[in-house]
Structure formats: C-alpha cells, structure tokens
Amino acid sequence: MPRLTGKVALVTGASRGIGRATALALGKDGANVVVNYISSAAAAEEVVSEIGPDRSIAIKADVSNRDDIARLIKETVGRFGKIDVLVLNAGLLWQKGDLMSISEENFDRLFAANVRGPLFTVQEAVPHIPDGGRVLLFSSSLTAVSMITPNYLLYTASKGAVEQMTRVLAKDLGRRGVTVNTIAPGPIGTDAYYEGKTEQMVQMQSNLSPAGRLGKPEEVANVVTFLASDESQWVNGQTVRINGGMTVG
Ligand code: NAP
C-alpha cells in the first residue's frame, strides 16, 4: 500500500512549479490532495485530474488574505475531514528589493505572501491537524549563500522569518508529534525562477552546484514526500537544503 494512503495533504501554490510536482508526488504516494492556486484554474484542474478527482480537489484562494485562508481550510476540512500534511509552498520569488529600491508596498506584499500567509494558515489549520501530522514551510538556500547579492535583501529577509518560525513552531506543535520543517531549495527551473533572468545568469547560478545544473521540481517533491511520511518522525525543526551541494555544512 502506498505510504500516504488515508492521509490528507493541502499544498498551497500547487498549480505550477514545485507545488505542482509536490502535489503530484503526494498523490502518487496515496494521499488525498487539495491543490490550492490563485489564478491558474486550468493548470490546477490538470493536477487534480492526474491525481484522480475522487481524491483531489482544486481550491482557489489567495494565501496572503486572511478570509481566503479561512475559507481554504474550511473547504479542505469540509471535503476530507482533516489535514495530515500542510505544505506551505506558495510564495513570491523576488529578485528586486535591494536597500534603496524597497518600497513599503513591496515589503508588505512580499511579507504578506511569504510570512503572514504561511503563519496564519498554520494557525487556522492546527485544530484540524491530527497528532503526528506534518507542517512543511518553504524557505530558500539563498539564506545560507555567502555570495548573496543586494537585490535579494527583501526576499531573503522574508525567508529568514520562515526559518525562525519553523524553529519555534516545531517546539510548540512537537508536543503532540506534529513535526514542522522547512524546505530550502537552491535554484529550481520553474516559471518564478526564470522570470527576469538572462541566460548568462541562469548559467552562472547553475554552476553554483557541483553538478553544474539547476534542480528539478521533482527533486524537491521527493524530499517533501519523505518528510510527509511516518518515516520522518524524528526530523523536526529543521531547514532542509535541497540544492545539489550549492551550500554545504
Ligand atoms: P512558481 O513557479 O511561481 O509557482 C508559484 C505557485 O504559487 C503557483 O501555483 C501560484 O499559483 C501559487 N501562488 C502564488 N501566489 C499565491 C498566493 N498568494 N496564494 C495562493 N497561491 C499562490 O514558484 P516556485 O518556483 O515553484 O516556488 C515555490 C516556492 O519555492 C516559493 O515559496 C519559493 O520562494 C520557493 N523557492 C523556489 C526556488 C526556485 O528556484 N524556484 C528556490 C528556492 C525557494 P498560480 O499558478 O495560480 O499563479
């Protein structure tokens, strides 16, 4: 029997990129999967039909909005009764945001999507997460890269907050066997990654890993499915860097 049979997973931002690969991998491992998206309805429905409409639904909700978060959790529980695995993947990957160009509006928008959204989604979901459940947040390996460039100030600040939230939530929810970990990918070839990058930049970042290439969404999804499974019970409060060796130690 697949290892996640009978489990319910909610994946935010699951219509494209890493979230899509993650939803499909969780579905393949037997989980019922809620595919959250904000605008790509057709892409989300494709994910649902690949998993099987009997055990997957798509829900449109903006995770930076409190009312949408509440509705997302309500509809998920209404359909499947609980949330065993909460994957907080939706987020904005912004390269703009060096010190002198940051505006309050951009700060608020990025932190609403990357920090406030995941935090209040956990708060709203917790009453429905059974003992032994899983919470997975998303940071970036950029929080540990020494050659970080000034334009990533805002983005890495938001992901740093996610890593700190993870440490504290792991202690809090760990009392009833709910583990909280953060996935911190290196460059992964998704729409968000390619946006605004020249071929030269992509090549340069590919060369940061010893294998000389970008990561694939499926390579992140494989780690998520392990962390979602019962076998990962003793992994808690960790930031798991999935970057082919771009950062070590
Ligand atoms: P992506 O290709 O841009 O996909 C983003 C997904 O999130 C889409 O499904 C999008 O839905 C959804 N989304 C965006 N804003 C949302 C909101 N407010 N509410 C609900 N859904 C929303 O992104 P990605 O590259 O897969 O990144 C996923 C996560 O990994 C992010 O947290 C990112 O910071 C992190 N990450 C990515 C990389 C990388 O190199 N790709 C590296 C490190 C960390 P629609 O399709 O409906 O727009």
CSV table of C-alpha atoms and ligand atoms in Angstrom, one decimal:
chain,number,residue,atom,x,y,z
A,1,MET,CA,0.0,0.0,0.0
A,2,PRO,CA,1.4,3.5,-0.8
A,3,ARG,CA,2.8,5.1,2.3
A,4,LEU,CA,0.4,8.1,2.5
A,5,THR,CA,-2.8,6.2,1.9
A,6,GLY,CA,-5.6,7.7,4.0
A,7,LYS,CA,-3.7,10.9,4.7
A,8,VAL,CA,-4.9,14.3,3.6
A,9,ALA,CA,-2.4,16.9,2.2
A,10,LEU,CA,-3.1,20.5,1.5
A,11,VAL,CA,-0.5,22.1,-0.9
A,12,THR,CA,-0.6,25.8,-1.4
A,13,GLY,CA,0.5,27.1,-4.8
A,14,ALA,CA,0.1,23.7,-6.4
A,15,SER,CA,-0.9,24.7,-9.9
A,16,ARG,CA,2.7,25.2,-11.1
A,17,GLY,CA,6.4,24.7,-10.3
A,18,ILE,CA,7.5,23.0,-7.1
A,19,GLY,CA,4.0,22.9,-5.6
A,20,ARG,CA,2.6,21.1,-8.6
A,21,ALA,CA,5.4,18.5,-8.5
A,22,THR,CA,4.8,18.1,-4.8
A,23,ALA,CA,1.0,17.7,-5.1
A,24,LEU,CA,1.5,15.0,-7.8
A,25,ALA,CA,4.2,13.2,-5.7
A,26,LEU,CA,1.9,13.2,-2.6
A,27,GLY,CA,-0.9,11.9,-4.7
A,28,LYS,CA,1.3,9.2,-6.1
A,29,ASP,CA,2.1,8.1,-2.6
A,30,GLY,CA,-1.6,7.6,-1.9
A,31,ALA,CA,-2.6,10.9,-0.2
A,32,ASN,CA,-5.8,12.8,-0.8
A,33,VAL,CA,-4.6,16.2,-2.1
A,34,VAL,CA,-6.0,19.7,-2.1
A,35,VAL,CA,-4.5,21.7,-4.9
A,36,ASN,CA,-4.5,25.4,-4.0
A,37,TYR,CA,-3.9,28.1,-6.6
A,38,ILE,CA,-4.5,31.8,-7.1
A,39,SER,CA,-5.1,32.3,-10.8
A,40,SER,CA,-4.2,29.2,-12.9
A,41,ALA,CA,-7.5,27.3,-12.6
A,42,ALA,CA,-6.9,25.1,-15.7
A,43,ALA,CA,-3.4,24.1,-14.5
A,44,ALA,CA,-4.8,23.3,-11.1
A,45,GLU,CA,-7.6,21.2,-12.6
A,46,GLU,CA,-5.0,19.3,-14.6
A,47,VAL,CA,-3.2,18.4,-11.4
A,48,VAL,CA,-6.5,17.2,-9.9
A,49,SER,CA,-7.3,15.0,-12.9
A,50,GLU,CA,-3.8,13.5,-12.8
A,51,ILE,CA,-4.2,12.5,-9.1
A,52,GLY,CA,-7.8,11.5,-9.6
A,53,PRO,CA,-10.9,13.6,-8.9
A,54,ASP,CA,-12.1,11.1,-6.3
A,55,ARG,CA,-9.3,12.1,-4.0
A,56,SER,CA,-8.2,15.6,-5.1
A,57,ILE,CA,-9.8,19.0,-5.4
A,58,ALA,CA,-8.6,22.4,-6.5
A,59,ILE,CA,-9.4,25.4,-4.3
A,60,LYS,CA,-8.7,29.0,-5.4
A,61,ALA,CA,-7.5,31.1,-2.5
A,62,ASP,CA,-5.0,33.9,-2.0
A,63,VAL,CA,-2.9,32.7,0.9
A,64,SER,CA,-1.9,36.3,1.7
A,65,ASN,CA,-5.5,37.1,2.6
A,66,ARG,CA,-7.0,36.1,6.0
A,67,ASP,CA,-10.5,35.5,4.7
A,68,ASP,CA,-9.2,33.3,1.8
A,69,ILE,CA,-7.1,31.3,4.2
A,70,ALA,CA,-10.1,30.6,6.5
A,71,ARG,CA,-12.2,29.5,3.5
A,72,LEU,CA,-9.4,27.3,2.2
A,73,ILE,CA,-9.1,25.4,5.5
A,74,LYS,CA,-12.9,25.2,5.9
A,75,GLU,CA,-13.4,23.8,2.4
A,76,THR,CA,-10.5,21.3,2.8
A,77,VAL,CA,-11.9,20.0,6.1
A,78,GLY,CA,-15.4,20.0,4.6
A,79,ARG,CA,-14.3,17.7,1.9
A,80,PHE,CA,-11.7,15.5,3.6
A,81,GLY,CA,-12.3,16.0,7.3
A,82,LYS,CA,-8.7,16.7,8.5
A,83,ILE,CA,-5.3,17.9,7.3
A,84,ASP,CA,-2.4,15.5,8.0
A,85,VAL,CA,0.1,17.2,5.8
A,86,LEU,CA,0.2,21.0,5.4
A,87,VAL,CA,2.6,22.1,2.7
A,88,LEU,CA,3.1,25.9,2.6
A,89,ASN,CA,4.8,26.3,-0.7
A,90,ALA,CA,3.0,29.3,-2.2
A,91,GLY,CA,5.3,32.3,-2.2
A,92,LEU,CA,6.8,35.1,-4.2
A,93,LEU,CA,10.3,34.7,-5.5
A,94,TRP,CA,11.5,38.3,-6.0
A,95,GLN,CA,15.0,39.4,-7.0
A,96,LYS,CA,14.0,43.0,-6.8
A,97,GLY,CA,14.3,44.6,-3.4
A,98,ASP,CA,17.8,46.0,-2.7
A,99,LEU,CA,18.0,48.6,0.1
A,100,MET,CA,17.4,51.7,-1.9
A,101,SER,CA,14.6,50.4,-4.1
A,102,ILE,CA,12.4,48.8,-1.4
A,103,SER,CA,9.0,50.4,-1.1
A,104,GLU,CA,6.7,49.9,1.8
A,105,GLU,CA,4.1,48.5,-0.6
A,106,ASN,CA,6.6,45.8,-1.9
A,107,PHE,CA,7.7,45.0,1.6
A,108,ASP,CA,4.0,44.5,2.7
A,109,ARG,CA,3.2,42.4,-0.4
A,110,LEU,CA,6.2,40.1,-0.1
A,111,PHE,CA,5.8,39.6,3.6
A,112,ALA,CA,2.1,39.0,3.2
A,113,ALA,CA,2.7,36.2,0.8
A,114,ASN,CA,5.8,34.7,2.3
A,115,VAL,CA,5.4,35.2,6.0
A,116,ARG,CA,2.0,36.3,7.1
A,117,GLY,CA,0.2,33.8,4.8
A,118,PRO,CA,2.1,30.7,6.0
A,119,LEU,CA,1.8,31.8,9.7
A,120,PHE,CA,-1.9,32.3,9.6
A,121,THR,CA,-2.5,29.2,7.5
A,122,VAL,CA,-0.8,27.2,10.2
A,123,GLN,CA,-2.9,28.9,12.9
A,124,GLU,CA,-6.1,28.2,11.0
A,125,ALA,CA,-5.2,24.6,10.2
A,126,VAL,CA,-3.8,23.5,13.6
A,127,PRO,CA,-7.2,22.5,15.1
A,128,HIS,CA,-7.6,20.1,12.1
A,129,ILE,CA,-4.1,18.6,12.1
A,130,PRO,CA,-4.2,15.2,13.9
A,131,ASP,CA,-1.4,14.2,16.3
A,132,GLY,CA,1.6,13.0,14.2
A,133,GLY,CA,0.8,15.5,11.5
A,134,ARG,CA,3.2,17.4,9.3
A,135,VAL,CA,3.8,21.0,8.6
A,136,LEU,CA,6.2,21.9,5.8
A,137,LEU,CA,7.2,25.5,5.1
A,138,PHE,CA,9.3,26.9,2.3
A,139,SER,CA,12.5,29.0,2.6
A,140,SER,CA,15.4,29.2,0.1
A,141,SER,CA,19.0,28.2,0.1
A,142,LEU,CA,19.8,31.8,-0.5
A,143,THR,CA,19.5,32.3,3.3
A,144,ALA,CA,22.8,30.4,3.5
A,145,VAL,CA,24.7,31.6,0.4
A,146,SER,CA,27.7,33.8,1.2
A,147,MET,CA,27.8,35.4,-2.3
A,148,ILE,CA,24.3,36.7,-1.9
A,149,THR,CA,23.7,39.9,-4.0
A,150,PRO,CA,22.0,43.1,-2.7
A,151,ASN,CA,18.8,42.6,-4.8
A,152,TYR,CA,17.8,39.6,-2.7
A,153,LEU,CA,17.5,41.7,0.6
A,154,LEU,CA,13.7,41.6,0.8
A,155,TYR,CA,13.3,38.0,-0.3
A,156,THR,CA,15.9,36.5,2.0
A,157,ALA,CA,14.6,38.6,4.9
A,158,SER,CA,11.1,37.0,4.3
A,159,LYS,CA,12.6,33.5,4.1
A,160,GLY,CA,14.7,34.1,7.2
A,161,ALA,CA,11.5,34.8,9.1
A,162,VAL,CA,10.1,31.5,7.8
A,163,GLU,CA,13.1,29.6,9.1
A,164,GLN,CA,12.7,31.2,12.5
A,165,MET,CA,9.0,30.5,12.6
A,166,THR,CA,9.9,26.8,11.9
A,167,ARG,CA,12.2,26.5,14.9
A,168,VAL,CA,9.6,27.8,17.3
A,169,LEU,CA,6.6,26.1,15.8
A,170,ALA,CA,8.5,22.8,15.9
A,171,LYS,CA,8.8,23.1,19.7
A,172,ASP,CA,5.2,24.1,20.1
A,173,LEU,CA,3.5,21.5,17.9
A,174,GLY,CA,6.1,18.9,18.6
A,175,ARG,CA,4.4,18.3,21.9
A,176,ARG,CA,1.8,16.3,20.1
A,177,GLY,CA,4.0,14.7,17.5
A,178,VAL,CA,3.3,17.2,14.8
A,179,THR,CA,6.6,18.0,13.1
A,180,VAL,CA,7.4,21.3,11.5
A,181,ASN,CA,10.3,21.6,9.0
A,182,THR,CA,11.3,24.0,6.3
A,183,ILE,CA,12.3,23.1,2.7
A,184,ALA,CA,15.1,25.4,1.4
A,185,PRO,CA,15.7,24.7,-2.3
A,186,GLY,CA,18.5,26.1,-4.4
A,187,PRO,CA,17.7,27.3,-7.9
A,188,ILE,CA,14.9,25.1,-9.4
A,189,GLY,CA,13.9,25.6,-13.0
A,190,THR,CA,10.3,27.0,-12.5
A,191,ASP,CA,8.4,29.9,-14.0
A,192,ALA,CA,9.3,32.0,-11.0
A,193,TYR,CA,13.0,31.2,-11.2
A,194,TYR,CA,13.3,32.1,-14.9
A,195,GLU,CA,11.5,35.4,-14.6
A,196,GLY,CA,13.8,38.3,-15.3
A,197,LYS,CA,16.9,36.2,-15.6
A,198,THR,CA,19.3,36.3,-18.6
A,199,GLU,CA,20.8,33.0,-20.0
A,200,GLN,CA,24.1,34.1,-18.5
A,201,MET,CA,22.6,34.5,-15.1
A,202,VAL,CA,21.0,31.0,-15.3
A,203,GLN,CA,24.3,29.5,-16.4
A,204,MET,CA,26.1,31.3,-13.6
A,205,GLN,CA,23.7,30.0,-11.0
A,206,SER,CA,23.7,26.5,-12.4
A,207,ASN,CA,27.4,26.4,-11.9
A,208,LEU,CA,27.0,27.1,-8.2
A,209,SER,CA,26.2,23.4,-7.7
A,210,PRO,CA,29.0,20.8,-8.4
A,211,ALA,CA,26.7,19.1,-10.9
A,212,GLY,CA,26.5,22.3,-12.9
A,213,ARG,CA,22.8,22.4,-13.3
A,214,LEU,CA,19.5,23.7,-11.9
A,215,GLY,CA,17.4,21.4,-9.6
A,216,LYS,CA,14.1,20.0,-10.8
A,217,PRO,CA,10.8,20.4,-9.0
A,218,GLU,CA,10.5,16.6,-8.7
A,219,GLU,CA,13.8,16.6,-6.8
A,220,VAL,CA,12.2,18.8,-4.2
A,221,ALA,CA,9.0,16.9,-4.2
A,222,ASN,CA,10.8,13.6,-3.4
A,223,VAL,CA,12.1,15.1,-0.1
A,224,VAL,CA,8.7,16.6,0.7
A,225,THR,CA,7.0,13.2,0.4
A,226,PHE,CA,9.6,11.6,2.8
A,227,LEU,CA,9.1,14.5,5.3
A,228,ALA,CA,5.3,14.0,4.9
A,229,SER,CA,5.6,10.3,5.7
A,230,ASP,CA,5.7,8.5,9.1
A,231,GLU,CA,9.3,7.6,8.5
A,232,SER,CA,10.4,11.2,9.1
A,233,GLN,CA,9.0,11.4,12.7
A,234,TRP,CA,12.4,12.2,14.3
A,235,VAL,CA,13.1,15.1,11.8
A,236,ASN,CA,11.7,18.2,13.5
A,237,GLY,CA,12.5,21.9,13.4
A,238,GLN,CA,15.0,21.6,10.6
A,239,THR,CA,15.7,23.6,7.5
A,240,VAL,CA,16.4,21.0,4.8
A,241,ARG,CA,18.5,22.5,2.0
A,242,ILE,CA,17.9,20.8,-1.4
A,243,ASN,CA,20.5,22.3,-3.7
A,244,GLY,CA,22.8,19.6,-5.1
A,245,GLY,CA,25.6,20.9,-2.9
A,246,MET,CA,25.4,24.6,-3.7
A,247,THR,CA,25.8,25.2,0.0
A,248,VAL,CA,27.5,22.7,2.3
A,249,GLY,CA,27.9,22.4,6.0
B,1,NAP,P1,6.1,29.4,-9.1
B,1,NAP,O1,6.6,28.6,-10.2
B,1,NAP,O2,5.9,30.9,-9.3
B,1,NAP,O3,4.7,28.8,-8.6
B,1,NAP,C1,4.1,29.5,-7.6
B,1,NAP,C2,2.8,28.8,-7.2
B,1,NAP,O4,2.2,29.5,-6.1
B,1,NAP,C3,1.7,28.8,-8.3
B,1,NAP,O5,1.0,27.6,-8.2
B,1,NAP,C4,0.9,30.1,-8.0
B,1,NAP,O6,-0.5,29.9,-8.4
B,1,NAP,C5,0.9,30.0,-6.5
B,1,NAP,N1,0.7,31.3,-5.8
B,1,NAP,C6,1.4,32.4,-5.9
B,1,NAP,N2,1.0,33.3,-5.0
B,1,NAP,C7,-0.1,32.8,-4.4
B,1,NAP,C8,-1.0,33.2,-3.4
B,1,NAP,N3,-0.9,34.5,-2.9
B,1,NAP,N4,-1.9,32.4,-3.0
B,1,NAP,C9,-2.0,31.1,-3.4
B,1,NAP,N5,-1.2,30.6,-4.4
B,1,NAP,C10,-0.2,31.5,-4.9
B,1,NAP,O7,7.0,29.2,-7.8
B,1,NAP,P2,8.1,28.1,-7.5
B,1,NAP,O8,9.4,28.5,-8.1
B,1,NAP,O9,7.6,26.8,-7.7
B,1,NAP,O10,8.3,28.4,-5.9
B,1,NAP,C11,7.6,27.7,-4.9
B,1,NAP,C12,8.2,28.0,-3.5
B,1,NAP,O11,9.6,27.6,-3.5
B,1,NAP,C13,8.2,29.5,-3.1
B,1,NAP,O12,7.9,29.6,-1.8
B,1,NAP,C14,9.6,29.9,-3.4
B,1,NAP,O13,10.0,31.0,-2.7
B,1,NAP,C15,10.4,28.7,-3.1
B,1,NAP,N6,11.7,28.6,-3.7
B,1,NAP,C16,11.8,28.5,-5.1
B,1,NAP,C17,13.0,28.4,-5.7
B,1,NAP,C18,13.2,28.3,-7.2
B,1,NAP,O14,14.4,28.4,-7.6
B,1,NAP,N7,12.2,28.0,-8.0
B,1,NAP,C19,14.2,28.4,-4.9
B,1,NAP,C20,14.0,28.5,-3.5
B,1,NAP,C21,12.8,28.6,-2.9
B,1,NAP,P3,-1.0,30.4,-9.9
B,1,NAP,O15,-0.5,29.4,-10.8
B,1,NAP,O16,-2.5,30.3,-9.7
B,1,NAP,O17,-0.4,31.7,-10.1
